Coordinates of C-alpha atoms in Angstrom, one line a residue:
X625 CA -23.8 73.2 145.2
X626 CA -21.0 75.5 144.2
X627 CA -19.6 77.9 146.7
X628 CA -19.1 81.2 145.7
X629 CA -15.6 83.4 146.6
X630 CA -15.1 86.8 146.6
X631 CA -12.3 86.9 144.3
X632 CA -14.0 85.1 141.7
X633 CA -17.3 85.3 141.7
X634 CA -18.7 88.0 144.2
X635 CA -15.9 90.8 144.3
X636 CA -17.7 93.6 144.7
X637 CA -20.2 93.1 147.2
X638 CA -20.3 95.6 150.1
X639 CA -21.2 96.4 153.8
X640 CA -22.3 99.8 153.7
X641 CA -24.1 102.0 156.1
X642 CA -26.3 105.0 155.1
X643 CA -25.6 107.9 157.5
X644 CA -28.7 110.4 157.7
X645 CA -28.4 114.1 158.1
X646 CA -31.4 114.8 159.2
X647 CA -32.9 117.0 156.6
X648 CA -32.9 113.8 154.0
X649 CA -29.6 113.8 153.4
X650 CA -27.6 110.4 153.2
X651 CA -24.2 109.9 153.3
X652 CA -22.5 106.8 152.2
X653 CA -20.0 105.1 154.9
X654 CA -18.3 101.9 153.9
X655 CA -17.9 99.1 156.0
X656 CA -16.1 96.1 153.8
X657 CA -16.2 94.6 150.7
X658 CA -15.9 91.2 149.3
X659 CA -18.2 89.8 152.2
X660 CA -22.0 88.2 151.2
X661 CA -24.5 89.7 153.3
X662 CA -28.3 88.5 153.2
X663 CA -30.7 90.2 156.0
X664 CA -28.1 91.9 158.3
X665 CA -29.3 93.2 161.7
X666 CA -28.5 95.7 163.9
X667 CA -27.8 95.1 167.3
X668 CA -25.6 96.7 171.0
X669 CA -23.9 93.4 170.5
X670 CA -21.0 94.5 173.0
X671 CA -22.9 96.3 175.5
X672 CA -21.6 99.8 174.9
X673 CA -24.6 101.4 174.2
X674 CA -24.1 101.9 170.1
X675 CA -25.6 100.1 167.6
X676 CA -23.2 97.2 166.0
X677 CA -24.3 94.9 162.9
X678 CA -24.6 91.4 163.0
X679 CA -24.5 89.7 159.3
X680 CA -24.5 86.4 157.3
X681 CA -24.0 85.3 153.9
X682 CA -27.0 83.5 151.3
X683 CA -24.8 81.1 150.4
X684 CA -21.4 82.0 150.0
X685 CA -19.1 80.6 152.7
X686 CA -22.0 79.5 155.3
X687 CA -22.7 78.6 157.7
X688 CA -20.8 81.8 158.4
X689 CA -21.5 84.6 160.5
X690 CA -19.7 88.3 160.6
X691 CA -19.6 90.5 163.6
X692 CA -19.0 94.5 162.8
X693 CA -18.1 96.4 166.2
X694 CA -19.1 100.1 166.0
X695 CA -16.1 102.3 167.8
X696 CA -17.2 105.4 166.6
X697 CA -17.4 107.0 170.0
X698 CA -14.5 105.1 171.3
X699 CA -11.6 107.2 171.5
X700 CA -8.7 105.9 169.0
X701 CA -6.1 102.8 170.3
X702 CA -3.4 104.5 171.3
X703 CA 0.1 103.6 169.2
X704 CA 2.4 102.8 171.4
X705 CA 5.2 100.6 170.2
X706 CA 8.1 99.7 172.4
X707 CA 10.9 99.9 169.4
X708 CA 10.6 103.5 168.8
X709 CA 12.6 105.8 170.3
X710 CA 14.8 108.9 170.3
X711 CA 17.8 109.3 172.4
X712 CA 18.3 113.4 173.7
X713 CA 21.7 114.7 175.7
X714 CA 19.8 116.5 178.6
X715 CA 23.6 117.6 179.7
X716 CA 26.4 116.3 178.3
X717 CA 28.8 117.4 181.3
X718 CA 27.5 117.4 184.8
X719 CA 29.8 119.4 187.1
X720 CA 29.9 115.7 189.5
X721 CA 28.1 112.8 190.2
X722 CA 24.3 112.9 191.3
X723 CA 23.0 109.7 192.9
X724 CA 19.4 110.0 191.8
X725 CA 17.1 111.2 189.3
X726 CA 13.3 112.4 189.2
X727 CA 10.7 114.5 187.5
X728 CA 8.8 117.3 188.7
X729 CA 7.0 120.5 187.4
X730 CA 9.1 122.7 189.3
X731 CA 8.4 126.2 187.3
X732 CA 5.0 126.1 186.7
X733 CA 5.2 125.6 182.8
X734 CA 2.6 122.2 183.1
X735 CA 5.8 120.3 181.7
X736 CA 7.9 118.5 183.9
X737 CA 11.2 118.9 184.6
X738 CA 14.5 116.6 185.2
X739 CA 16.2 116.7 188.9
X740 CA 19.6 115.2 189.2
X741 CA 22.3 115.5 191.6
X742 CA 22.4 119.3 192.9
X743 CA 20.8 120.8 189.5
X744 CA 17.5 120.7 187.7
X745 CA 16.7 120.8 184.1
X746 CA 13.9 123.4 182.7
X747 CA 12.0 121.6 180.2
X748 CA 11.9 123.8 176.7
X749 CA 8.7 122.4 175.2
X750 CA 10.1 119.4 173.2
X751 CA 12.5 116.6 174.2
X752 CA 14.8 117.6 171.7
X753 CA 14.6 121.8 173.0
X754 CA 17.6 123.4 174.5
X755 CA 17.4 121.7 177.9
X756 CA 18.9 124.5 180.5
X757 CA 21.1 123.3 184.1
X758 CA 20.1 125.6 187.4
X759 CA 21.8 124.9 190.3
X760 CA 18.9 124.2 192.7
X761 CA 21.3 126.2 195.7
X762 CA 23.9 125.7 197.8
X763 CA 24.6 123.5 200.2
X764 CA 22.3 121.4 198.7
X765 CA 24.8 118.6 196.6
X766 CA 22.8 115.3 196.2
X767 CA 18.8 115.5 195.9
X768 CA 16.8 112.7 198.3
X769 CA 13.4 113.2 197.0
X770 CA 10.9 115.4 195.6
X771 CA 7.3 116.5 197.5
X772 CA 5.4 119.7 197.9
X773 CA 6.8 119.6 201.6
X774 CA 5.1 122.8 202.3
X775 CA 1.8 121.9 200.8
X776 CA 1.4 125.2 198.8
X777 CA 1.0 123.3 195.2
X778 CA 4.2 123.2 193.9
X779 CA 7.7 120.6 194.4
X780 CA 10.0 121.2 197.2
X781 CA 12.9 119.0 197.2
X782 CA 14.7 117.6 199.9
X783 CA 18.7 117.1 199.6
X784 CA 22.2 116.5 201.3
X785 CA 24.7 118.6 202.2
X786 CA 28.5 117.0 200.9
X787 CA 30.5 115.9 203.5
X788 CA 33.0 112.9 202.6
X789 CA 35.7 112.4 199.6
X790 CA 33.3 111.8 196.8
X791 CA 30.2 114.1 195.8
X792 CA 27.2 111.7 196.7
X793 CA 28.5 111.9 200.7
X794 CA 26.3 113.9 203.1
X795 CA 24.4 113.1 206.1
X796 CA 23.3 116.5 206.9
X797 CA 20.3 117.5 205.1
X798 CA 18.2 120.9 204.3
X799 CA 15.3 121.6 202.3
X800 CA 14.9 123.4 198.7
X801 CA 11.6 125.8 199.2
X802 CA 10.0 126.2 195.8
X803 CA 8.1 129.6 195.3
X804 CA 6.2 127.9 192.4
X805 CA 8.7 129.5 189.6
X806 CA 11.7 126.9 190.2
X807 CA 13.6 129.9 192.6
X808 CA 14.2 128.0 195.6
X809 CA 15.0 129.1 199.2
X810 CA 17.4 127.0 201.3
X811 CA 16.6 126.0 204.7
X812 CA 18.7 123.6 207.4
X813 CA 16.2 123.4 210.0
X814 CA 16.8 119.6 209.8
X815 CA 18.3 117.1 211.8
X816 CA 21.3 115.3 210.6
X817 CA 21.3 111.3 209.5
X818 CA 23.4 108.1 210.8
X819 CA 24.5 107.1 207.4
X820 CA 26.9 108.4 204.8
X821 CA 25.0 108.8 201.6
X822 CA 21.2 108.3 200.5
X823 CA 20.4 105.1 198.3
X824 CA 16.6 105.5 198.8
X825 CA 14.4 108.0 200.3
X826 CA 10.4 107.9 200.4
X827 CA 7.5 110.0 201.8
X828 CA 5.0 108.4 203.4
X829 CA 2.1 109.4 205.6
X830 CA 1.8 107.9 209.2
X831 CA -0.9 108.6 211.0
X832 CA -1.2 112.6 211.1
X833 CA 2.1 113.2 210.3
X834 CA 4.3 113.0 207.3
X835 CA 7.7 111.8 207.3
X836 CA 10.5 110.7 204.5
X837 CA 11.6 107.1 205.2
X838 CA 15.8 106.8 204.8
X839 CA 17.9 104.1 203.6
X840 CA 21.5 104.6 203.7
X841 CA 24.5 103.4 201.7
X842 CA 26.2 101.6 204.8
X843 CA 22.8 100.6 206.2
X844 CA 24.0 102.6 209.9
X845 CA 20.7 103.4 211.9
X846 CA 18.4 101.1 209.6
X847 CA 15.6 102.5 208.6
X848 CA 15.3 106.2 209.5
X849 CA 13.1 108.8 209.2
X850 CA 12.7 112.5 209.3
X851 CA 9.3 113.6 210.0
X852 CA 7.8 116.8 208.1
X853 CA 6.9 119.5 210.7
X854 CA 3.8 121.8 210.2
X855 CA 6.4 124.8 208.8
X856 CA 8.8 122.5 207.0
X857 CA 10.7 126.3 206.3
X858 CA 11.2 127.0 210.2
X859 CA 10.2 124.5 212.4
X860 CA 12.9 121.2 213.6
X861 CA 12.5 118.0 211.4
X862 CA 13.1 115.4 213.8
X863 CA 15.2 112.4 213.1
X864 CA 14.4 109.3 214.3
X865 CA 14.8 105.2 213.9
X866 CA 12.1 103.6 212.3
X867 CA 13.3 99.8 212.2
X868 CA 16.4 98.1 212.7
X869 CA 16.8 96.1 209.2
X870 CA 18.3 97.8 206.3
X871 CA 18.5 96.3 202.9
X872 CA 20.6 99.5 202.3
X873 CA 19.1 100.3 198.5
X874 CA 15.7 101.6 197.5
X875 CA 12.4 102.2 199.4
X876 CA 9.0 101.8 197.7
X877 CA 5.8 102.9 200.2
X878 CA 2.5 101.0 199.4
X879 CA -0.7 99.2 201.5
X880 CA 1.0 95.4 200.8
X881 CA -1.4 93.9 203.2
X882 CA -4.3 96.0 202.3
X883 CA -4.9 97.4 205.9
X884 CA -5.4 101.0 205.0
X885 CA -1.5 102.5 205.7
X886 CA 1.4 102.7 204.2
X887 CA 4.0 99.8 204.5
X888 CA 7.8 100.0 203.0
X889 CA 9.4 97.1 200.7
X890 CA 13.1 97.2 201.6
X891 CA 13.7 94.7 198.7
X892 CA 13.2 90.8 199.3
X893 CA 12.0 91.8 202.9
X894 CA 9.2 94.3 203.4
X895 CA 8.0 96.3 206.9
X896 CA 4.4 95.9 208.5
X897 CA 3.4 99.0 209.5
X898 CA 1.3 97.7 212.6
X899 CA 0.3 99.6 215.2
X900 CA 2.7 97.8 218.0
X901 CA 5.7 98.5 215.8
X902 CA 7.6 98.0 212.5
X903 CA 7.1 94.0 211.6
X904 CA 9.7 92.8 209.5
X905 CA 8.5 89.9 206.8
X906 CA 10.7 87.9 204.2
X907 CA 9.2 87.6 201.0
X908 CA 12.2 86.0 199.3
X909 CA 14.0 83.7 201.9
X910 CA 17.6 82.1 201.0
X911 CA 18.2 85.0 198.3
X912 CA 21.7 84.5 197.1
X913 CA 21.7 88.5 195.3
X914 CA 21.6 91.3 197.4
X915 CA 18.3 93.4 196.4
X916 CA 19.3 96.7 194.4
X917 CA 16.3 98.3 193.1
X918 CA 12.7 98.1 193.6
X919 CA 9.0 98.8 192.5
X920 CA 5.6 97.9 193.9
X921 CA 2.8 97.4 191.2
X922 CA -0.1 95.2 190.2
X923 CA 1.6 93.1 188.2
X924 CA -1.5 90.6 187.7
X925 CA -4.5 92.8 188.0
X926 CA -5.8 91.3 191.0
X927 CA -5.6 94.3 193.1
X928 CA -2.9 94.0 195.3
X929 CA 0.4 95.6 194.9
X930 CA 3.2 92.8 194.1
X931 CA 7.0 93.3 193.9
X932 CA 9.5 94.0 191.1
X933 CA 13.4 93.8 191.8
X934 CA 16.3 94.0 190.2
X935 CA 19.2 92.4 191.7
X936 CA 22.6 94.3 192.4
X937 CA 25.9 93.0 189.9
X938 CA 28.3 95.6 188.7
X939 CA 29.1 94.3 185.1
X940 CA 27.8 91.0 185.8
X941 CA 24.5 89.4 185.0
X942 CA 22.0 89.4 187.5
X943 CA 18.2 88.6 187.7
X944 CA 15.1 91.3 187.2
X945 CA 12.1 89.5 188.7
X946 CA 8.4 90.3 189.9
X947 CA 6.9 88.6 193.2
X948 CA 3.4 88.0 193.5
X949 CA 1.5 88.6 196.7
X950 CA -0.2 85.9 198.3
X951 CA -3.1 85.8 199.9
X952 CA -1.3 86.0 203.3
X953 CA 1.7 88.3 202.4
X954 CA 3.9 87.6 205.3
X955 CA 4.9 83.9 203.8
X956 CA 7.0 83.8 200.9
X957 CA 5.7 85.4 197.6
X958 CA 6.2 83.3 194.3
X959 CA 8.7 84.5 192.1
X960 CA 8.4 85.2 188.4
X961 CA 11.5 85.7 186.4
X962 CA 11.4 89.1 183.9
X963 CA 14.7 88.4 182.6
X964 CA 18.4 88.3 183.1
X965 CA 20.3 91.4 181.9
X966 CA 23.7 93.4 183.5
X967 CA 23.7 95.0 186.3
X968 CA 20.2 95.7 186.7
X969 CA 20.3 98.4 189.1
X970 CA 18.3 101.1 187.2
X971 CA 14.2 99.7 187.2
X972 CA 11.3 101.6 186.8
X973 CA 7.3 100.2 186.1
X974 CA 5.0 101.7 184.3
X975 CA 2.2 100.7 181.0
X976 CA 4.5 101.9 178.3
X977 CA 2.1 100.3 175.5
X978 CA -1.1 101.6 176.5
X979 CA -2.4 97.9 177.4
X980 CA -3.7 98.0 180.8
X981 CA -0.8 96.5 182.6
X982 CA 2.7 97.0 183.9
X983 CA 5.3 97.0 181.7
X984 CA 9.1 97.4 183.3
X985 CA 11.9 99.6 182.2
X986 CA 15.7 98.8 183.3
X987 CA 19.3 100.5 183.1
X988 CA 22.1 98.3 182.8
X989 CA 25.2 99.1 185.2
X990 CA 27.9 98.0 182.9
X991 CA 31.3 99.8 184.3
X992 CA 33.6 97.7 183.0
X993 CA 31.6 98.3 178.9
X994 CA 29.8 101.3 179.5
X995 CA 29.8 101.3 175.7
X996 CA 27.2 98.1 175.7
X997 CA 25.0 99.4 178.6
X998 CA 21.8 99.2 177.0
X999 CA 18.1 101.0 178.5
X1000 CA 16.0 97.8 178.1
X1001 CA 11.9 97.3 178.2
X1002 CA 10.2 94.0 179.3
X1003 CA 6.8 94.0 178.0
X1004 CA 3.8 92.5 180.0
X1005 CA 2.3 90.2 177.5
X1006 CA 0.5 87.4 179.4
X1007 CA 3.2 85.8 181.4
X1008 CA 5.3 86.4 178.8
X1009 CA 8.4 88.9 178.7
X1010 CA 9.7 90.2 174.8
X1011 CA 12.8 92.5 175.5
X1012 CA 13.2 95.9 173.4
X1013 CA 15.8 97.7 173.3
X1014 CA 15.5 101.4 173.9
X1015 CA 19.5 102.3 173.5
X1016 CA 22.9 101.1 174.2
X1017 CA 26.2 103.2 174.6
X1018 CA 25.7 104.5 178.5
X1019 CA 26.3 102.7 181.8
X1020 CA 23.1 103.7 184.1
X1021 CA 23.3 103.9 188.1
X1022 CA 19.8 104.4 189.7
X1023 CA 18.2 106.0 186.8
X1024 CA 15.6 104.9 183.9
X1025 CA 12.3 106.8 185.8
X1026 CA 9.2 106.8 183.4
X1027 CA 8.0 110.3 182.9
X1028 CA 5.8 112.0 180.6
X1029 CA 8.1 114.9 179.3
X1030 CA 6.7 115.8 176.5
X1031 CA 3.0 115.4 177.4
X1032 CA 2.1 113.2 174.9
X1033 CA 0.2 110.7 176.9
X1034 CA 3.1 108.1 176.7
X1035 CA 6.0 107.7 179.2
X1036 CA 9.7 108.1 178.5
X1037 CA 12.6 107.8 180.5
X1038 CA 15.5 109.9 182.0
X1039 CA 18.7 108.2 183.2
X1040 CA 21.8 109.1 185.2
X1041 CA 24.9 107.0 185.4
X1042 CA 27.2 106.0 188.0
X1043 CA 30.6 106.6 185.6
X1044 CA 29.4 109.6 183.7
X1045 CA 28.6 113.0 183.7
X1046 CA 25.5 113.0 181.4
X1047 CA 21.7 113.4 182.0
X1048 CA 19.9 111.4 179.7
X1049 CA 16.2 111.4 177.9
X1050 CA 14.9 108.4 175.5
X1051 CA 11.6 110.1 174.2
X1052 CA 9.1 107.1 173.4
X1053 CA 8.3 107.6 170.0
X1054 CA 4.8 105.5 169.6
X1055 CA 4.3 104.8 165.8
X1056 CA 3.2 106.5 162.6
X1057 CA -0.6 106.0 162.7
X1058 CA -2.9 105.2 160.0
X1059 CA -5.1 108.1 158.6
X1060 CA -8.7 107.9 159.6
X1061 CA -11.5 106.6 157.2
X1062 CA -13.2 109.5 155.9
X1063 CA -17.0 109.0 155.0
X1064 CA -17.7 110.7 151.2
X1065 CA -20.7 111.0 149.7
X1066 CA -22.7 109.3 146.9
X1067 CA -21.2 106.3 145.9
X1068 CA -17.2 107.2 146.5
X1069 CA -15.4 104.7 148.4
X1070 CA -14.1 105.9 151.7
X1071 CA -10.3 105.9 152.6
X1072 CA -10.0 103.0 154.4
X1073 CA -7.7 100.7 156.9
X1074 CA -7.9 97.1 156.0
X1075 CA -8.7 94.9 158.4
X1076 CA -8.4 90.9 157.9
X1077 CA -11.8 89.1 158.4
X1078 CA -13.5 86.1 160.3
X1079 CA -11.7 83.4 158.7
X1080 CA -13.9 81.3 155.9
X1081 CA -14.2 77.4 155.9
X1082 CA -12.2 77.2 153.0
X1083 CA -8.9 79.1 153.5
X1084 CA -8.8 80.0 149.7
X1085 CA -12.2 82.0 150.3
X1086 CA -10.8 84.6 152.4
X1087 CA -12.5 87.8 151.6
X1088 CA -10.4 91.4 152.3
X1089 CA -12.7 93.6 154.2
X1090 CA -12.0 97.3 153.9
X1091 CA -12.4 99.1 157.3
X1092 CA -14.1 102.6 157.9
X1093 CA -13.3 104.4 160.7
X1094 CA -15.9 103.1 163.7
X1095 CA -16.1 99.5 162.7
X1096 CA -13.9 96.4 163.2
X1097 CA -14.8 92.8 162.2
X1098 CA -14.3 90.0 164.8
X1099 CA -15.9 86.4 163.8
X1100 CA -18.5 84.4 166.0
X1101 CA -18.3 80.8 165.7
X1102 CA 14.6 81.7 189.4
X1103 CA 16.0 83.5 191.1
X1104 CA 17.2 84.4 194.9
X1105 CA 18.9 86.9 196.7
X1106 CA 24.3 87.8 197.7
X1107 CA 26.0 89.7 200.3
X1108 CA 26.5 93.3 198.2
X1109 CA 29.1 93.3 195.7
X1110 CA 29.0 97.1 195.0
X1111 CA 32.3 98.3 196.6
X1112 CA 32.2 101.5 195.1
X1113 CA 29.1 102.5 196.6

């Protein structure tokens, strides 16, 4: 028996679906061509509650059977490549160093705004507006962190007051009341810190109370915290210790062992927030890199929050990698290497492609060639870890935060340096979709998306479907942590 192809002998034949109007009325919808049907049926063959087909030639290719999803009332696959993107100059010439960088919506406007050093940056519309500097007030010099501290629905932001040779000194803190319009009123009813400049600052809840957990520079008083008093405008913030241990670099708050509060990850050691006290566990014993930044996340999609960190090295090579919780999460956590880049002391996580999982965003700290400091994204694919490249031409000191600023649905980054006076925004781009299939009455042929089908028996009998919108075819048949070697900081 000869086998028929739909190249040669069956070219035309075609899925199509008849699409009532109610008032006998058909219009003609497309499915794919070049595929042998012979008593199709109709089927929820996924269990979405819509009506997929389920299809099989007479003779041609069989035993063969086709599978045609319907995705009609699916909302569309979002485009999301990580190779797009579009480098903007928020502000080319900072007046002086800022030591961090967030996001907030600090005017009201529904778009968010950049925060760096003792300024913040009103959002125009579009990443590539006129991006305006306002001087969030004096004495503020370095912002800590942004909350609604005052719980009225807007961001407060609390900062430090300069006091030392360089800009991102300042133990002494007060707080920046936001009436909702980005005009802020400044307030030192706060108590004063043990260190001598911020490197991580987190709010937490504890119990009734809220407080901002501290982690200074020189690591003096460990852990402190300032705890948020019912009139954060008037009342005392008191200072106080919260553990001894300081990793001295970033704070990340999470439930790590899944107990209902909030515990702190200091970097490869992490704080048990217990009811008798602060419990200090290692996660990463015999580390020969200090711990720079750090990010919990689900990394695996079991559930519980796991580690990410990226290991201090000024113009050196050092290791980004992601720990994964055990089941008892005061013994060591297994480590799984994201890759090994410069200086990796700018790290953010986040699902940049729209896949479900956590993807991870990092800032190379590249003094001696700021000119090869590149942004860098390591995708989540499955154990896997491809590296894009966002940009390269900046050095990048505690920055590359994922935020939506353009309210597009995707997440782009802003980035400060360490060397430079610049505020920087790499708008993620996504990618030029296809247009949608368009259904046309009669007998037109729909504009289409081709979409490759099950694969024959014979390779040479591959048929070339032509997709409408709502259908798609699918065929039935090392690293450890060094004592700091960040003298500059």
């Amino acid at each position: 028996m000869r086998r028929l192809t739909p190249t040669t002998d069956n070219p035309e034949a075609r899925t199509v679906i008849l699409l009532g109007d109610g008032a006998g009325g058909f219009t003609v919808q497309q499915v794919a061509t070049g595929v042998g049907n012979h008593e199709s049926r109709l089927g929820d063959l996924d269990g979405d509650g819509d009506l997929d087909i389920l299809s099989k030639p007479y003779m041609w290719q069989t035993p063969r059977l086709d599978i045609w999803l319907n995705t009609s009332g699916e909302p569309p696959v979002a485009c999301q490549t990580l190779d797009a993107w579009q480098t903007h100059v928020i502000d080319d010439a900072r007046p002086w160093r800022a030591v961090l960088v967030d996001t907030a919506d600090l005017d009201g406007d529904g778009l968010k705004d950049v925060i760096a050093g003792a300024w913040w940056y009103h959002n125009p519309g579009s990443a590539g507006g006129q991006w305006t500097r306002a001087e969030i007030g004096a004495p503020l010099n370095q912002m800590a962190v942004v909350a609604d501290f005052d719980s009225d629905g807007d961001s407060d932001i609390l900062g430090t007051i300069q006091a030392g040779p360089q800009p991102q000194h300042g133990k002494a803190f007060v707080l920046a009341q936001n009436d909702g319009a980005g005009n802020f009123t400044i307030h030192d009813n706060i108590a004063t810190g043990s260190g001598d400049f911020l490197q991580g600052a987190v709010v937490l809840t504890l119990g009734d109370a809220r407080r901002v957990a501290l982690s200074w520079h020189n690591g003096n008083g460990g852990i402190e915290t300032l705890t948020v008093p019912d009139d954060p405008a008037s009342d005392p913030w008191p200072v106080a210790a919260l553990a001894a241990i300081s990793q001295k670099e970033q704070l990340s708050a999470g439930d790590i062992d899944n107990d209902g509060d909030s515990d702190l990850l200091l970097g490869t050691v992490w704080l048990e927030n217990d009811p008798a006290g602060w419990v200090e566990h290692t996660l990463v014993a015999g580390a020969i890199y200090a711990a720079d930044r750090n990010r919990l996340a689900d990394m695996d999609g079991d559930g519980d929050l796991d580690a990410i960190i990226g290991y201090e090295g000024i113009s050196v090579e050092r290791p980004v990698a992601w720990y994964e919780r055990p089941d008892d999460p005061t013994g060591p956590w297994p480590e799984h290497l994201i890759g090994v880049v410069v200086g990796p002391q700018s790290l953010d996580v986040g699902d940049l492609d729209g896949d479900g999982d956590m993807d991870v965003v990092i800032g190379e700290h590249n003094l001696k060639e700021p000119a090869t400091g590149r942004v860098l994204v390591f995708e989540n694919d499955g154990g896997n870890w491809p590296q894009h490249v966002v940009a390269a031409g900046d050095e990048h000191h505690d920055g590359a935060q994922l935020s939506d600023i353009d309210n597009d649905g995707d997440l782009d980054i802003v980035s400060i340096g360490w060397s430079h006076g610049q505020v920087l925004l790499y708008e993620h781009l996504g990618c030029v979709e296809e247009p949608e299939a368009t259904a046309t009455p009669n007998e037109q042929e729909a504009t289409a998306t081709p979409t490759p089908i099950a694969t024959p028996i014979e390779p040479e009998a591959t048929a070339t479907p032509t997709q409408l919108t709502g259908a798609t075819q699918e065929k039935g048949a090392g690293v450890a942590a060094c004592p700091s070697d960040h003298p500059h900081r």
